[in-house]
Short mmCIF file of C-alpha atoms in Angstrom, two decimals:
data_model
loop_
_atom_site.label_atom_id
_atom_site.label_comp_id
_atom_site.label_asym_id
_atom_site.label_seq_id
_atom_site.Cartn_x
_atom_site.Cartn_y
_atom_site.Cartn_z
CA MET A 1 2.39 -27.59 1.06
CA ALA A 2 4.55 -28.91 -1.77
CA ALA A 3 3.79 -32.51 -0.81
CA PHE A 4 0.14 -31.89 0.13
CA ASP A 5 -2.27 -34.54 -1.19
CA ARG A 6 -5.72 -33.00 -1.41
CA ARG A 7 -7.39 -36.33 -2.20
CA LEU A 8 -5.94 -37.84 0.96
CA MET A 9 -7.19 -34.87 2.98
CA ALA A 10 -10.66 -35.17 1.44
CA ALA A 11 -10.69 -38.88 2.39
CA ALA A 12 -9.64 -38.00 5.95
CA ILE A 13 -12.53 -35.53 6.22
CA PHE A 14 -14.96 -38.12 4.80
CA HIS A 15 -13.85 -40.72 7.35
CA GLU A 16 -13.90 -38.26 10.27
CA THR A 17 -17.41 -37.21 9.30
CA ASN A 18 -18.54 -40.84 9.40
CA ARG A 19 -16.79 -41.38 12.73
CA VAL A 20 -18.77 -38.49 14.20
CA ARG A 21 -22.01 -39.76 12.63
CA GLN A 22 -21.48 -43.16 14.17
CA GLU A 23 -20.92 -41.51 17.58
CA LEU A 24 -24.31 -39.88 17.09
CA GLY A 25 -25.88 -43.27 16.35
CA LEU A 26 -26.40 -42.43 12.68
CA ARG A 27 -25.69 -44.51 9.62
CA ALA A 28 -22.43 -43.72 7.85
CA PHE A 29 -22.51 -41.71 4.64
CA ARG A 30 -21.82 -43.62 1.46
CA PRO A 31 -19.39 -42.20 -1.08
CA TRP A 32 -20.54 -41.13 -4.53
CA PRO A 33 -17.71 -40.08 -6.88
CA ARG A 34 -19.91 -37.60 -8.74
CA LEU A 35 -20.58 -35.78 -5.46
CA THR A 36 -16.84 -35.47 -5.03
CA GLU A 37 -16.77 -33.86 -8.49
CA ALA A 38 -19.45 -31.38 -7.35
CA ALA A 39 -17.41 -30.64 -4.21
CA ASP A 40 -14.30 -30.20 -6.40
CA LEU A 41 -16.11 -27.52 -8.40
CA GLU A 42 -16.86 -25.43 -5.33
CA ALA A 43 -13.42 -26.04 -3.81
CA ALA A 44 -11.76 -24.78 -7.00
CA VAL A 45 -13.91 -21.65 -6.95
CA GLY A 46 -13.46 -21.15 -3.20
CA ARG A 47 -9.71 -21.36 -3.55
CA VAL A 48 -9.68 -18.03 -5.39
CA TYR A 49 -13.12 -16.49 -4.85
CA GLN A 50 -13.40 -15.32 -1.26
CA PRO A 51 -14.89 -14.77 1.25
CA PRO A 52 -16.32 -18.30 1.43
CA SER A 53 -19.89 -18.57 0.18
CA HIS A 54 -22.26 -21.34 -0.87
CA SER A 55 -23.00 -19.43 -4.07
CA ASN A 56 -20.74 -18.05 -6.76
CA PRO A 57 -21.24 -15.98 -9.92
CA PHE A 58 -20.51 -18.79 -12.39
CA LEU A 59 -23.42 -19.90 -14.54
CA SER A 60 -24.34 -23.58 -14.24
CA ILE A 61 -22.39 -24.08 -10.98
CA GLY A 62 -23.50 -21.12 -8.87
CA THR A 63 -25.36 -23.09 -6.18
CA PRO A 64 -24.93 -26.52 -4.57
CA ARG A 65 -27.98 -27.83 -6.46
CA GLU A 66 -26.60 -26.53 -9.78
CA ARG A 67 -23.20 -28.12 -9.09
CA VAL A 68 -24.84 -31.50 -8.45
CA ARG A 69 -26.83 -31.18 -11.67
CA PHE A 70 -23.69 -30.08 -13.58
CA VAL A 71 -21.89 -33.35 -12.71
CA GLY A 72 -24.80 -35.41 -14.02
CA ILE A 73 -26.87 -36.15 -10.93
CA SER A 74 -30.58 -35.35 -10.87
CA PRO A 75 -30.96 -33.17 -7.78
CA GLY A 76 -32.89 -34.66 -4.91
CA ARG A 77 -32.07 -33.41 -1.43
CA VAL A 78 -28.78 -31.46 -1.58
CA ALA A 79 -26.83 -29.74 1.19
CA GLU A 80 -23.32 -28.32 1.42
CA ASN A 81 -20.77 -27.49 4.09
CA ILE A 82 -17.79 -25.24 3.40
CA ALA A 83 -14.94 -24.06 5.59
CA LEU A 84 -11.74 -22.12 5.21
CA LEU A 85 -9.18 -23.01 7.90
CA SER A 86 -5.47 -22.58 8.32
CA VAL A 87 -3.34 -25.70 7.93
CA PHE A 88 -2.33 -25.20 11.54
CA ALA A 89 -5.87 -26.22 12.55
CA ILE A 90 -6.10 -23.99 15.58
CA ASP A 91 -9.35 -22.37 16.66
CA SER A 92 -10.19 -20.18 13.69
CA SER A 93 -11.53 -17.45 15.97
CA LEU A 94 -7.97 -16.95 17.22
CA GLY A 95 -6.37 -16.68 13.82
CA VAL A 96 -2.68 -17.25 13.19
CA GLY A 97 0.00 -14.85 14.32
CA VAL A 98 2.84 -13.86 12.01
CA GLU A 99 6.23 -12.77 13.38
CA MET A 100 9.39 -11.81 11.52
CA ARG A 101 12.59 -13.19 13.02
CA ALA A 102 15.95 -12.80 11.33
CA GLY A 103 14.19 -11.96 8.07
CA GLN A 104 12.08 -15.13 8.19
CA ARG A 105 8.31 -15.25 8.60
CA HIS A 106 7.14 -17.48 11.46
CA PHE A 107 3.55 -18.53 12.05
CA VAL A 108 2.78 -18.47 15.74
CA HIS A 109 -0.06 -19.01 18.17
CA PRO A 110 -1.54 -15.52 18.65
CA GLN A 111 -1.64 -15.81 22.45
CA THR A 112 1.44 -17.86 23.35
CA HIS A 113 3.63 -16.86 20.38
CA ALA A 114 4.78 -20.49 20.11
CA ASP A 115 5.72 -21.61 16.60
CA LEU A 116 2.93 -23.52 14.89
CA GLN A 117 3.33 -26.75 12.95
CA PRO A 118 0.94 -27.82 10.19
CA ALA A 119 -1.65 -30.33 11.36
CA THR A 120 -1.60 -33.94 10.23
CA TYR A 121 -4.29 -35.02 7.79
CA ARG A 122 -6.20 -36.68 10.61
CA GLY A 123 -5.70 -33.73 12.97
CA PHE A 124 -6.93 -31.26 10.37
CA ALA A 125 -9.94 -33.45 9.52
CA GLU A 126 -10.86 -33.59 13.21
CA GLU A 127 -10.65 -29.78 13.49
CA VAL A 128 -12.72 -29.00 10.41
CA VAL A 129 -15.44 -31.50 11.35
CA LYS A 130 -15.42 -30.11 14.91
CA ALA A 131 -15.84 -26.58 13.49
CA TRP A 132 -18.80 -27.75 11.41
CA MET A 133 -20.32 -29.52 14.42
CA ASN A 134 -20.03 -26.26 16.40
CA SER A 135 -22.02 -24.39 13.74
CA PRO A 136 -25.78 -25.10 13.87
CA GLY A 137 -26.40 -25.06 10.10
CA HIS A 138 -23.36 -27.18 9.29
CA ARG A 139 -24.14 -29.56 12.15
CA GLU A 140 -27.66 -29.97 10.78
CA ASN A 141 -26.23 -31.23 7.48
CA LEU A 142 -23.73 -33.57 9.14
CA ALA A 143 -26.28 -35.05 11.53
CA ASN A 144 -29.23 -35.25 9.14
CA PRO A 145 -30.32 -38.91 8.94
CA ALA A 146 -32.21 -38.17 5.70
CA LEU A 147 -28.93 -37.41 3.87
CA LEU A 148 -27.31 -40.62 2.57
CA TYR A 149 -24.33 -39.78 0.35
CA LEU A 150 -21.31 -37.53 0.76
CA GLY A 151 -18.58 -36.14 -1.46
CA CYS A 152 -15.63 -34.16 -0.06
CA SER A 153 -12.99 -31.94 -1.58
CA VAL A 154 -10.17 -29.69 -0.42
CA GLN A 155 -8.12 -27.04 -2.19
CA PRO A 156 -5.07 -25.26 -0.78
CA THR A 157 -5.05 -21.47 -0.78
CA VAL A 158 -3.05 -18.72 0.90
CA SER A 159 -4.31 -15.82 3.02
CA LEU A 160 -3.24 -12.22 2.47
CA MET A 161 -0.83 -12.71 5.40
CA GLY A 162 0.78 -15.66 3.61
CA VAL A 163 -0.81 -18.33 5.84
CA ASP A 164 -1.50 -21.65 4.11
CA ASN A 165 -5.21 -22.43 4.30
CA LEU A 166 -7.46 -25.20 3.09
CA PHE A 167 -10.83 -24.54 1.51
CA CYS A 168 -12.97 -27.57 2.41
CA VAL A 169 -16.26 -28.62 0.84
CA GLN A 170 -18.76 -31.35 1.65
CA VAL A 171 -21.71 -32.07 -0.65
CA PHE A 172 -24.51 -34.17 0.87
CA PHE A 173 -27.16 -35.86 -1.24
CA THR A 174 -30.19 -38.09 -1.19
CA PRO A 175 -31.84 -39.10 -4.49
#
């Protein structure tokens, strides 16, 4: 994670989202830097404040609508997707296995016990967008033709088991 570029990962998620939208016959989202700032706010909170939630206890930025207002955008239609996934980008329902070998911690597939390698930026983006598409509420945001703009953010975090995770946020908006 030392060389991880969260801006590059956010861009990969943005582009993967638009690839999926185009497959659905929908117009691509347009970027809006202030939406990325709103997504950054929630990603920074989500990095340390878990479990993942669309609301937080901080005044002025507690809800997606408040975060959009906080960065200087008059709220119109606002929606948000969040996800917390391991950098190994395997099915989150499986989790990540941890084994100790010769005093070293190894992250393994929980069924096969094969060592896991971190996903590429593109591979991770595909997995997080796939997870959102498999969740009815998140899919609704991604596939909503009335939503026009998108901002994405990612923050690295670590699970209690020491697994590197990424807290991902998408903020959707229409004026």
